[in-house]
Short mmCIF file of C-alpha atoms and ligand atoms in Angstrom, two decimals:
data_model
loop_
_atom_site.label_atom_id
_atom_site.label_comp_id
_atom_site.label_asym_id
_atom_site.label_seq_id
_atom_site.Cartn_x
_atom_site.Cartn_y
_atom_site.Cartn_z
CA UNK A 1 -68.72 -64.49 -222.62
CA UNK A 2 -71.79 -62.54 -223.77
CA UNK A 3 -71.57 -58.83 -223.05
CA UNK A 4 -74.28 -57.62 -220.71
CA UNK A 5 -75.59 -54.40 -222.24
CA UNK A 6 -77.79 -53.85 -219.14
CA UNK A 7 -74.85 -54.05 -216.73
CA UNK A 8 -75.19 -51.75 -213.81
CA UNK A 9 -72.90 -48.72 -214.02
CA UNK A 10 -72.06 -46.69 -210.90
CA UNK A 11 -73.11 -43.22 -212.03
CA UNK A 12 -76.20 -44.47 -213.90
CA UNK A 13 -77.36 -46.51 -210.93
CA UNK A 14 -77.04 -43.51 -208.62
CA UNK A 15 -78.31 -41.07 -211.27
CA UNK A 16 -75.40 -38.83 -210.50
CA UNK A 17 -76.05 -36.74 -213.58
CA UNK A 18 -79.25 -35.47 -211.91
CA UNK A 19 -77.90 -35.41 -208.38
CA UNK A 20 -74.69 -33.53 -209.13
CA UNK A 21 -76.40 -31.10 -211.46
CA UNK A 22 -78.85 -29.98 -208.79
CA UNK A 23 -76.79 -27.30 -207.02
CA UNK A 24 -77.97 -24.07 -208.62
CA UNK A 25 -76.59 -21.11 -206.70
CA UNK A 26 -78.91 -18.12 -206.43
CA UNK A 27 -75.90 -15.84 -205.93
CA UNK A 28 -74.51 -16.95 -209.31
CA UNK A 29 -77.87 -16.33 -210.97
CA UNK A 30 -77.73 -12.79 -209.60
CA UNK A 31 -74.21 -12.36 -211.01
CA UNK A 32 -72.63 -12.19 -207.55
CA UNK A 33 -71.25 -15.72 -206.83
CA UNK A 34 -70.83 -16.45 -203.12
CA UNK A 35 -68.38 -19.29 -202.40
CA UNK A 36 -70.23 -20.60 -199.32
CA UNK A 37 -73.61 -20.96 -200.99
CA UNK A 38 -72.47 -24.34 -202.35
CA UNK A 39 -71.94 -25.59 -198.79
CA UNK A 40 -75.37 -24.24 -197.81
CA UNK A 41 -77.11 -26.05 -200.69
CA UNK A 42 -75.21 -29.34 -200.32
CA UNK A 43 -75.87 -29.42 -196.56
CA UNK A 44 -79.60 -28.91 -197.04
CA UNK A 45 -79.74 -31.49 -199.82
CA UNK A 46 -77.88 -34.02 -197.68
CA UNK A 47 -80.46 -33.38 -194.93
CA UNK A 48 -83.34 -33.95 -197.34
CA UNK A 49 -81.78 -37.23 -198.53
CA UNK A 50 -81.47 -38.42 -194.94
CA UNK A 51 -85.04 -37.27 -194.21
CA UNK A 52 -86.07 -39.48 -197.14
CA UNK A 53 -84.33 -42.48 -195.57
CA UNK A 54 -85.82 -41.69 -192.14
CA UNK A 55 -89.31 -41.59 -193.68
CA UNK A 56 -88.59 -44.88 -195.43
CA UNK A 57 -87.81 -46.48 -192.04
CA UNK A 58 -90.71 -44.80 -190.29
CA UNK A 59 -93.31 -45.76 -192.92
CA UNK A 60 -92.14 -49.39 -192.81
CA UNK A 61 -92.38 -49.46 -189.02
CA UNK A 62 -95.85 -47.95 -189.19
CA UNK A 63 -96.99 -50.58 -191.66
CA UNK A 64 -95.82 -53.29 -189.24
CA UNK A 65 -97.89 -51.68 -186.48
CA UNK A 66 -101.00 -51.52 -188.67
CA UNK A 67 -102.12 -55.12 -188.09
CA UNK A 68 -104.10 -56.54 -185.20
CA UNK A 69 -100.96 -58.12 -183.73
CA UNK A 70 -97.25 -57.39 -183.73
CA UNK A 71 -95.37 -60.68 -183.46
CA UNK A 72 -91.86 -60.97 -182.02
CA UNK A 73 -90.02 -60.84 -185.31
CA UNK A 74 -92.01 -57.75 -186.37
CA UNK A 75 -91.22 -56.17 -183.02
CA UNK A 76 -87.51 -56.95 -183.50
CA UNK A 77 -87.61 -55.42 -187.00
CA UNK A 78 -89.37 -52.35 -185.61
CA UNK A 79 -86.73 -51.81 -182.94
CA UNK A 80 -83.92 -52.42 -185.46
CA UNK A 81 -85.31 -49.87 -187.93
CA UNK A 82 -86.00 -47.28 -185.29
CA UNK A 83 -82.46 -47.66 -184.02
CA UNK A 84 -81.25 -46.99 -187.56
CA UNK A 85 -83.49 -43.92 -187.51
CA UNK A 86 -81.66 -42.65 -184.41
CA UNK A 87 -78.25 -43.42 -185.98
CA UNK A 88 -79.21 -41.13 -188.87
CA UNK A 89 -80.40 -38.48 -186.43
CA UNK A 90 -76.99 -38.51 -184.73
CA UNK A 91 -75.29 -38.12 -188.09
CA UNK A 92 -77.46 -35.21 -189.26
CA UNK A 93 -77.17 -33.46 -185.90
CA UNK A 94 -73.42 -33.41 -186.48
CA UNK A 95 -73.83 -31.87 -189.95
CA UNK A 96 -74.50 -28.54 -188.27
CA UNK A 97 -70.80 -28.47 -187.32
CA UNK A 98 -69.89 -28.48 -191.02
CA UNK A 99 -72.34 -25.69 -191.86
CA UNK A 100 -71.02 -23.62 -188.98
CA UNK A 101 -67.66 -23.34 -190.76
CA UNK A 102 -69.51 -20.68 -192.79
CA UNK A 103 -69.09 -17.30 -191.08
CA UNK A 104 -72.17 -15.10 -190.44
CA UNK A 105 -70.70 -12.51 -192.80
CA UNK A 106 -70.22 -15.04 -195.59
CA UNK A 107 -73.86 -16.10 -195.10
CA UNK A 108 -74.88 -12.45 -195.65
CA UNK A 109 -73.31 -12.62 -199.14
CA UNK A 110 -76.25 -14.68 -200.40
CA UNK A 111 -78.90 -14.73 -197.65
CA UNK A 112 -81.16 -12.07 -199.17
CA UNK A 113 -81.45 -14.01 -202.44
CA UNK A 114 -83.22 -16.80 -200.52
CA UNK A 115 -86.17 -14.75 -199.21
CA UNK A 116 -88.96 -15.92 -198.72
CA UNK A 117 -87.74 -19.55 -198.85
CA UNK A 118 -87.13 -21.21 -195.48
CA UNK A 119 -86.49 -24.52 -193.76
CA UNK A 120 -90.03 -24.51 -192.44
CA UNK A 121 -91.11 -25.28 -195.98
CA UNK A 122 -89.38 -28.66 -195.71
CA UNK A 123 -92.31 -30.99 -196.36
CA UNK A 124 -90.30 -34.07 -195.41
CA UNK A 125 -89.40 -32.55 -192.02
CA UNK A 126 -93.06 -31.74 -191.38
CA UNK A 127 -94.04 -35.22 -192.52
CA UNK A 128 -91.65 -36.73 -189.98
CA UNK A 129 -93.14 -34.57 -187.23
CA UNK A 130 -96.72 -35.47 -188.18
CA UNK A 131 -96.17 -39.19 -188.70
CA UNK A 132 -94.35 -39.48 -185.39
CA UNK A 133 -97.35 -37.90 -183.68
CA UNK A 134 -96.91 -34.13 -183.34
CA UNK A 135 -100.43 -32.72 -183.18
CA UNK A 136 -101.52 -29.44 -184.71
CA UNK A 137 -102.90 -28.20 -181.36
CA UNK A 138 -99.48 -28.77 -179.80
CA UNK A 139 -97.74 -26.34 -182.18
CA UNK A 140 -97.13 -22.74 -181.18
CA UNK A 141 -99.46 -20.16 -182.72
CA UNK A 142 -96.66 -18.88 -184.99
CA UNK A 143 -95.72 -22.40 -186.09
CA UNK A 144 -99.37 -23.12 -186.97
CA UNK A 145 -99.64 -19.94 -189.03
CA UNK A 146 -96.39 -20.42 -190.93
CA UNK A 147 -97.08 -24.09 -191.40
CA UNK A 148 -100.20 -23.57 -193.43
CA UNK A 149 -99.59 -20.12 -194.91
CA UNK A 150 -96.15 -20.51 -196.43
CA UNK A 151 -96.52 -23.71 -198.40
CA UNK A 152 -97.50 -24.38 -201.99
CA UNK A 153 -101.11 -25.58 -202.23
CA UNK A 154 -100.18 -29.18 -203.09
CA UNK A 155 -97.68 -29.37 -200.21
CA UNK A 156 -100.24 -27.97 -197.76
CA UNK A 157 -102.87 -30.44 -198.94
CA UNK A 158 -100.42 -33.35 -198.64
CA UNK A 159 -99.67 -32.45 -195.02
CA UNK A 160 -103.32 -31.76 -194.16
CA UNK A 161 -104.21 -35.22 -195.47
CA UNK A 162 -101.40 -36.73 -193.42
CA UNK A 163 -102.79 -35.10 -190.30
CA UNK A 164 -105.95 -37.16 -190.76
CA UNK A 165 -104.03 -40.44 -190.76
CA UNK A 166 -102.97 -42.57 -187.84
CA UNK A 167 -99.65 -41.57 -186.27
CA UNK A 168 -96.95 -43.73 -184.70
CA UNK A 169 -98.03 -42.37 -181.29
CA UNK A 170 -101.59 -43.66 -181.87
CA UNK A 171 -100.27 -47.02 -183.03
CA UNK A 172 -98.04 -47.27 -179.97
CA UNK A 173 -101.07 -46.54 -177.79
CA UNK A 174 -103.15 -49.28 -179.45
CA UNK A 175 -100.33 -51.81 -179.12
CA UNK A 176 -99.62 -51.02 -175.46
CA UNK A 177 -103.33 -51.00 -174.59
CA UNK A 178 -103.88 -54.51 -175.94
CA UNK A 179 -100.92 -56.12 -174.12
CA UNK A 180 -102.24 -58.54 -171.48
CA UNK A 181 -100.48 -56.87 -168.58
CA UNK A 182 -103.24 -55.33 -166.52
CA UNK A 183 -105.21 -58.31 -165.29
CA UNK A 184 -103.58 -61.45 -163.93
CA UNK A 185 -105.36 -64.46 -162.47
CA UNK A 186 -104.55 -64.75 -158.78
CA UNK A 187 -101.78 -62.16 -158.84
CA UNK A 188 -102.85 -58.77 -157.54
CA UNK A 189 -99.91 -56.87 -159.00
CA UNK A 190 -101.57 -53.47 -159.28
CA UNK A 191 -102.85 -53.68 -155.70
CA UNK A 192 -99.31 -54.45 -154.57
CA UNK A 193 -98.01 -51.57 -156.67
CA UNK A 194 -100.58 -49.17 -155.19
CA UNK A 195 -99.54 -50.07 -151.63
CA UNK A 196 -95.81 -49.91 -152.47
CA UNK A 197 -96.19 -46.47 -154.10
CA UNK A 198 -98.17 -45.26 -151.09
CA UNK A 199 -95.35 -46.44 -148.78
CA UNK A 200 -92.76 -44.69 -150.97
CA UNK A 201 -94.68 -41.40 -150.89
CA UNK A 202 -95.15 -41.67 -147.09
CA UNK A 203 -91.41 -42.21 -146.72
CA UNK A 204 -90.74 -39.16 -148.99
CA UNK A 205 -93.05 -37.13 -146.75
CA UNK A 206 -91.20 -38.23 -143.61
CA UNK A 207 -87.86 -37.22 -145.20
CA UNK A 208 -89.25 -33.81 -146.20
CA UNK A 209 -90.65 -33.18 -142.70
CA UNK A 210 -87.30 -34.11 -141.13
CA UNK A 211 -85.30 -31.93 -143.52
CA UNK A 212 -87.27 -28.70 -144.09
CA UNK A 213 -89.24 -26.17 -142.09
CA UNK A 214 -91.15 -22.92 -142.63
CA UNK A 215 -91.84 -21.89 -146.27
CA UNK A 216 -89.48 -24.53 -147.66
CA UNK A 217 -91.49 -27.26 -145.93
CA UNK A 218 -94.71 -25.80 -147.32
CA UNK A 219 -93.35 -25.74 -150.90
CA UNK A 220 -91.98 -29.28 -150.67
CA UNK A 221 -95.24 -30.64 -149.25
CA UNK A 222 -97.21 -28.94 -152.04
CA UNK A 223 -94.92 -30.58 -154.61
CA UNK A 224 -95.45 -33.93 -152.91
CA UNK A 225 -99.22 -33.42 -153.00
CA UNK A 226 -98.93 -32.97 -156.76
CA UNK A 227 -97.03 -36.25 -157.04
CA UNK A 228 -99.61 -38.00 -154.82
CA UNK A 229 -102.36 -36.72 -157.13
CA UNK A 230 -100.51 -38.06 -160.19
CA UNK A 231 -100.18 -41.50 -158.55
CA UNK A 232 -103.84 -41.43 -157.50
CA UNK A 233 -104.83 -40.78 -161.13
CA UNK A 234 -103.32 -44.13 -162.10
CA UNK A 235 -106.00 -45.87 -160.06
CA UNK A 236 -108.87 -43.56 -160.86
CA UNK A 237 -109.84 -43.58 -164.51
CA UNK A 238 -112.05 -40.47 -164.18
CA UNK A 239 -109.16 -38.49 -162.71
CA UNK A 240 -106.85 -39.86 -165.39
CA UNK A 241 -109.33 -38.82 -168.09
CA UNK A 242 -109.37 -35.31 -166.67
CA UNK A 243 -105.55 -35.12 -166.76
CA UNK A 244 -105.68 -36.28 -170.35
CA UNK A 245 -108.24 -33.65 -171.27
CA UNK A 246 -106.06 -30.99 -169.67
CA UNK A 247 -103.21 -32.18 -171.89
CA UNK A 248 -101.04 -33.40 -168.99
CA UNK A 249 -100.92 -36.89 -170.50
CA UNK A 250 -101.80 -38.17 -173.93
CA UNK A 251 -101.56 -41.98 -173.77
CA UNK A 252 -104.71 -43.89 -172.85
CA UNK A 253 -104.90 -45.25 -169.30
CA UNK A 254 -104.36 -48.86 -170.37
CA UNK A 255 -101.43 -47.92 -172.60
CA UNK A 256 -99.69 -45.94 -169.86
CA UNK A 257 -100.15 -48.76 -167.34
CA UNK A 258 -98.67 -51.29 -169.80
CA UNK A 259 -95.71 -49.01 -170.54
CA UNK A 260 -95.18 -48.66 -166.80
CA UNK A 261 -95.31 -52.41 -166.30
CA UNK A 262 -92.73 -52.94 -169.06
CA UNK A 263 -90.45 -50.37 -167.41
CA UNK A 264 -90.84 -51.95 -163.98
CA UNK A 265 -90.03 -55.46 -165.25
CA UNK A 266 -87.62 -54.54 -168.03
CA UNK A 267 -85.02 -57.09 -166.80
CA UNK A 268 -87.32 -60.01 -167.61
CA UNK A 269 -86.28 -61.41 -171.02
CA UNK A 270 -89.89 -61.10 -172.08
CA UNK A 271 -89.78 -57.34 -171.80
CA UNK A 272 -86.38 -56.64 -173.37
CA UNK A 273 -87.71 -55.78 -176.82
CA UNK A 274 -90.76 -53.80 -175.65
CA UNK A 275 -88.44 -51.86 -173.31
CA UNK A 276 -86.01 -51.18 -176.16
CA UNK A 277 -88.88 -49.93 -178.28
CA UNK A 278 -89.96 -47.47 -175.58
CA UNK A 279 -86.42 -46.22 -174.94
CA UNK A 280 -85.69 -45.86 -178.67
CA UNK A 281 -88.80 -43.70 -179.06
CA UNK A 282 -87.59 -41.46 -176.23
CA UNK A 283 -84.20 -41.29 -177.94
CA UNK A 284 -85.88 -40.15 -181.15
CA UNK A 285 -87.51 -37.32 -179.23
CA UNK A 286 -84.25 -36.40 -177.50
CA UNK A 287 -82.32 -36.36 -180.77
CA UNK A 288 -84.97 -34.20 -182.47
CA UNK A 289 -84.86 -31.81 -179.54
CA UNK A 290 -81.04 -31.77 -179.61
CA UNK A 291 -81.20 -30.93 -183.34
CA UNK A 292 -83.65 -28.11 -182.67
CA UNK A 293 -81.38 -26.66 -179.96
CA UNK A 294 -78.30 -26.86 -182.18
CA UNK A 295 -80.24 -25.29 -185.04
CA UNK A 296 -81.39 -22.43 -182.75
CA UNK A 297 -77.81 -21.81 -181.64
CA UNK A 298 -76.60 -21.83 -185.24
CA UNK A 299 -79.37 -19.43 -186.21
CA UNK A 300 -78.42 -17.12 -183.33
CA UNK A 301 -74.81 -17.25 -184.42
CA UNK A 302 -75.67 -16.52 -188.07
CA UNK A 303 -78.45 -13.97 -187.58
CA UNK A 304 -78.22 -12.54 -184.06
CA UNK A 305 -81.68 -11.06 -183.60
CA UNK A 306 -82.43 -10.64 -187.33
CA UNK A 307 -85.63 -12.22 -188.63
CA UNK A 308 -85.52 -15.42 -190.71
CA UNK A 309 -85.71 -15.55 -194.51
CA UNK A 310 -89.17 -17.07 -194.06
CA UNK A 311 -90.29 -14.06 -192.01
CA UNK A 312 -90.38 -15.53 -188.50
CA UNK A 313 -88.76 -13.85 -185.51
CA UNK A 314 -85.82 -16.22 -186.11
CA UNK A 315 -84.17 -17.78 -183.07
CA UNK A 316 -87.02 -16.80 -180.68
CA UNK A 317 -89.57 -18.56 -182.87
CA UNK A 318 -87.37 -21.66 -183.12
CA UNK A 319 -86.67 -21.77 -179.36
CA UNK A 320 -90.40 -21.79 -178.62
CA UNK A 321 -90.90 -24.63 -181.11
CA UNK A 322 -88.13 -26.58 -179.41
CA UNK A 323 -90.10 -26.59 -176.17
CA UNK A 324 -93.51 -27.18 -177.77
CA UNK A 325 -92.76 -29.80 -180.43
CA UNK A 326 -91.83 -32.66 -178.13
CA UNK A 327 -92.86 -36.24 -178.90
CA UNK A 328 -93.64 -39.22 -176.64
CA UNK A 329 -93.72 -37.01 -173.54
CA UNK A 330 -95.72 -39.62 -171.61
CA UNK A 331 -92.86 -42.08 -171.87
CA UNK A 332 -90.77 -39.60 -169.87
CA UNK A 333 -93.62 -39.15 -167.39
CA UNK A 334 -93.33 -42.85 -166.55
CA UNK A 335 -90.22 -42.12 -164.46
CA UNK A 336 -92.57 -40.40 -162.00
CA UNK A 337 -94.23 -43.76 -161.36
CA UNK A 338 -91.18 -46.01 -161.10
CA UNK A 339 -90.52 -47.86 -157.87
CA UNK A 340 -87.22 -49.42 -156.79
CA UNK A 341 -86.84 -53.05 -157.82
CA UNK A 342 -86.79 -54.27 -154.23
CA UNK A 343 -90.31 -52.89 -153.75
CA UNK A 344 -91.72 -55.02 -156.59
CA UNK A 345 -93.06 -58.56 -156.33
CA UNK A 346 -91.37 -61.22 -158.49
CA UNK A 347 -93.54 -62.28 -161.40
CA UNK A 348 -95.06 -65.70 -160.69
CA UNK A 349 -93.83 -68.44 -163.07
CA UNK A 350 -97.35 -69.14 -164.26
CA UNK A 351 -97.69 -65.56 -165.41
CA UNK A 352 -94.35 -65.55 -167.23
CA UNK A 353 -95.55 -68.64 -169.09
CA UNK A 354 -99.00 -67.28 -169.72
CA UNK A 355 -97.79 -64.06 -171.25
CA UNK A 356 -95.21 -66.01 -173.28
CA UNK A 357 -92.88 -64.29 -175.67
CA UNK A 358 -95.57 -63.12 -178.10
CA UNK A 359 -97.09 -60.25 -176.21
CA UNK A 360 -99.58 -58.70 -178.49
C1 HEM B 401 -77.13 -20.89 -192.04
C2 HEM B 401 -77.90 -21.89 -191.71
C3 HEM B 401 -79.34 -21.76 -191.32
C4 HEM B 401 -80.03 -20.67 -190.89
C5 HEM B 401 -79.52 -19.26 -190.66
C6 HEM B 401 -81.40 -21.10 -190.66
C7 HEM B 401 -82.40 -20.28 -190.22
C8 HEM B 401 -83.69 -20.66 -189.97
C9 HEM B 401 -84.73 -19.80 -189.48
C10 HEM B 401 -84.56 -18.34 -189.12
C11 HEM B 401 -85.86 -20.54 -189.39
C12 HEM B 401 -87.24 -20.04 -188.93
C13 HEM B 401 -88.14 -19.78 -190.10
C14 HEM B 401 -87.72 -18.54 -190.88
O1 HEM B 401 -88.09 -17.44 -190.49
O2 HEM B 401 -87.03 -18.71 -191.90
C15 HEM B 401 -85.53 -21.88 -189.80
C16 HEM B 401 -86.41 -22.94 -189.80
C17 HEM B 401 -86.07 -24.21 -190.15
N1 HEM B 401 -84.86 -24.63 -190.64
FE1 HEM B 401 -83.16 -23.56 -190.73
N2 HEM B 401 -81.50 -22.44 -190.91
C18 HEM B 401 -80.27 -22.89 -191.33
C19 HEM B 401 -79.95 -24.17 -191.70
C20 HEM B 401 -80.82 -25.21 -191.74
C21 HEM B 401 -80.49 -26.56 -192.14
C22 HEM B 401 -79.12 -27.07 -192.59
C23 HEM B 401 -81.62 -27.28 -192.07
C24 HEM B 401 -81.73 -28.72 -192.43
C25 HEM B 401 -82.76 -29.20 -193.07
C26 HEM B 401 -82.68 -26.41 -191.61
C27 HEM B 401 -83.99 -26.78 -191.40
C28 HEM B 401 -84.95 -25.96 -190.88
C29 HEM B 401 -86.27 -26.44 -190.54
C30 HEM B 401 -86.79 -27.87 -190.65
C31 HEM B 401 -86.96 -25.34 -190.08
C32 HEM B 401 -88.39 -25.34 -189.54
C33 HEM B 401 -88.33 -25.59 -188.05
C34 HEM B 401 -89.64 -25.37 -187.34
O3 HEM B 401 -90.54 -24.75 -187.93
O4 HEM B 401 -89.74 -25.77 -186.17
N3 HEM B 401 -82.14 -25.17 -191.40
N4 HEM B 401 -84.21 -21.94 -190.14
#
């Protein structure tokens, strides 16, 4: 048999010579080797490798969304890849447990050598945030400042260019808005929904009036008025536009209505995949937020109230980002508008057929 000189060899294929030679400890360079710095470097490198894979999935999903239509098999691929994205998120969230085996005092052995480097210079992390749809105006003032001030010029430019491109949130909006779910021949769904939601709110009001009195009653009725206003905005595009301008909602009116419809009729086979897509996106947000919380707690444990190596206020700065840097918030807002199944009309057969399995 002829010998294959090009045969694949494990360490060559994986370029392990480069990969395993890339753990240069700053503490060693300063002549004061700190045992735990290896764990610190390997953990961060493992994160960056997983970020690379997450971006690979995200970019592929975004290229599927780019076209004028998203057929069923593309939708299935999208959901599959985004679910892989969340599986990686779960894995990396757990990596914090490994890093926390380093004691705060052991961290102090090498921490000062790292200044002014910091996790907020992770371009891949920022790219994930931007591509998913985190807007610059959403970021806290401190986040905005650090974001642009602490990066190398080429990294800053790369991210600024990315901010000009379409995000997954925009693509989701376009897809939802073009689904044929808002107008049906001979089936006045949205009129039925408006009446059913009105009846639900009237019943809520009756329960409140029977249960509370005095100041409690006043507070509860004010809350209910707020909910009534949010429902009213669904049927009044000008009001909806105003809520959007105030930043209360970001999806377009059509997109939100379609997402609501999918949620209301998620048991219909037709809506299984679209519903999975919407829930997977919410999961991505939840898992990012869970990572941010765990990271804040780890930072508190390691630093107490010390500032970060990058110069931020440390855990306070990160806690504020955790609240501000949420994604796909509108998909959570949809729960406000859900009605119980028994209050919904069954979809007429003709409509099920008309919409078919290829939605958009
Ligand atoms: C001992 C462990 C760690 C400590 C004490 C720590 C500390 C901090 C601090 C204080 C900040 C705020 C910026 C600053 O002033 O430096 C920060 C930001 C950040 N860190 Fe960590 N970190 C640790 C581990 C990690 C790991 C393992 C990752 C994984 C990639 C990571 C990723 C990030 C990211 C992405 C940010 C920016 C977050 C944002 O701006 O919202 N950190 N870290």
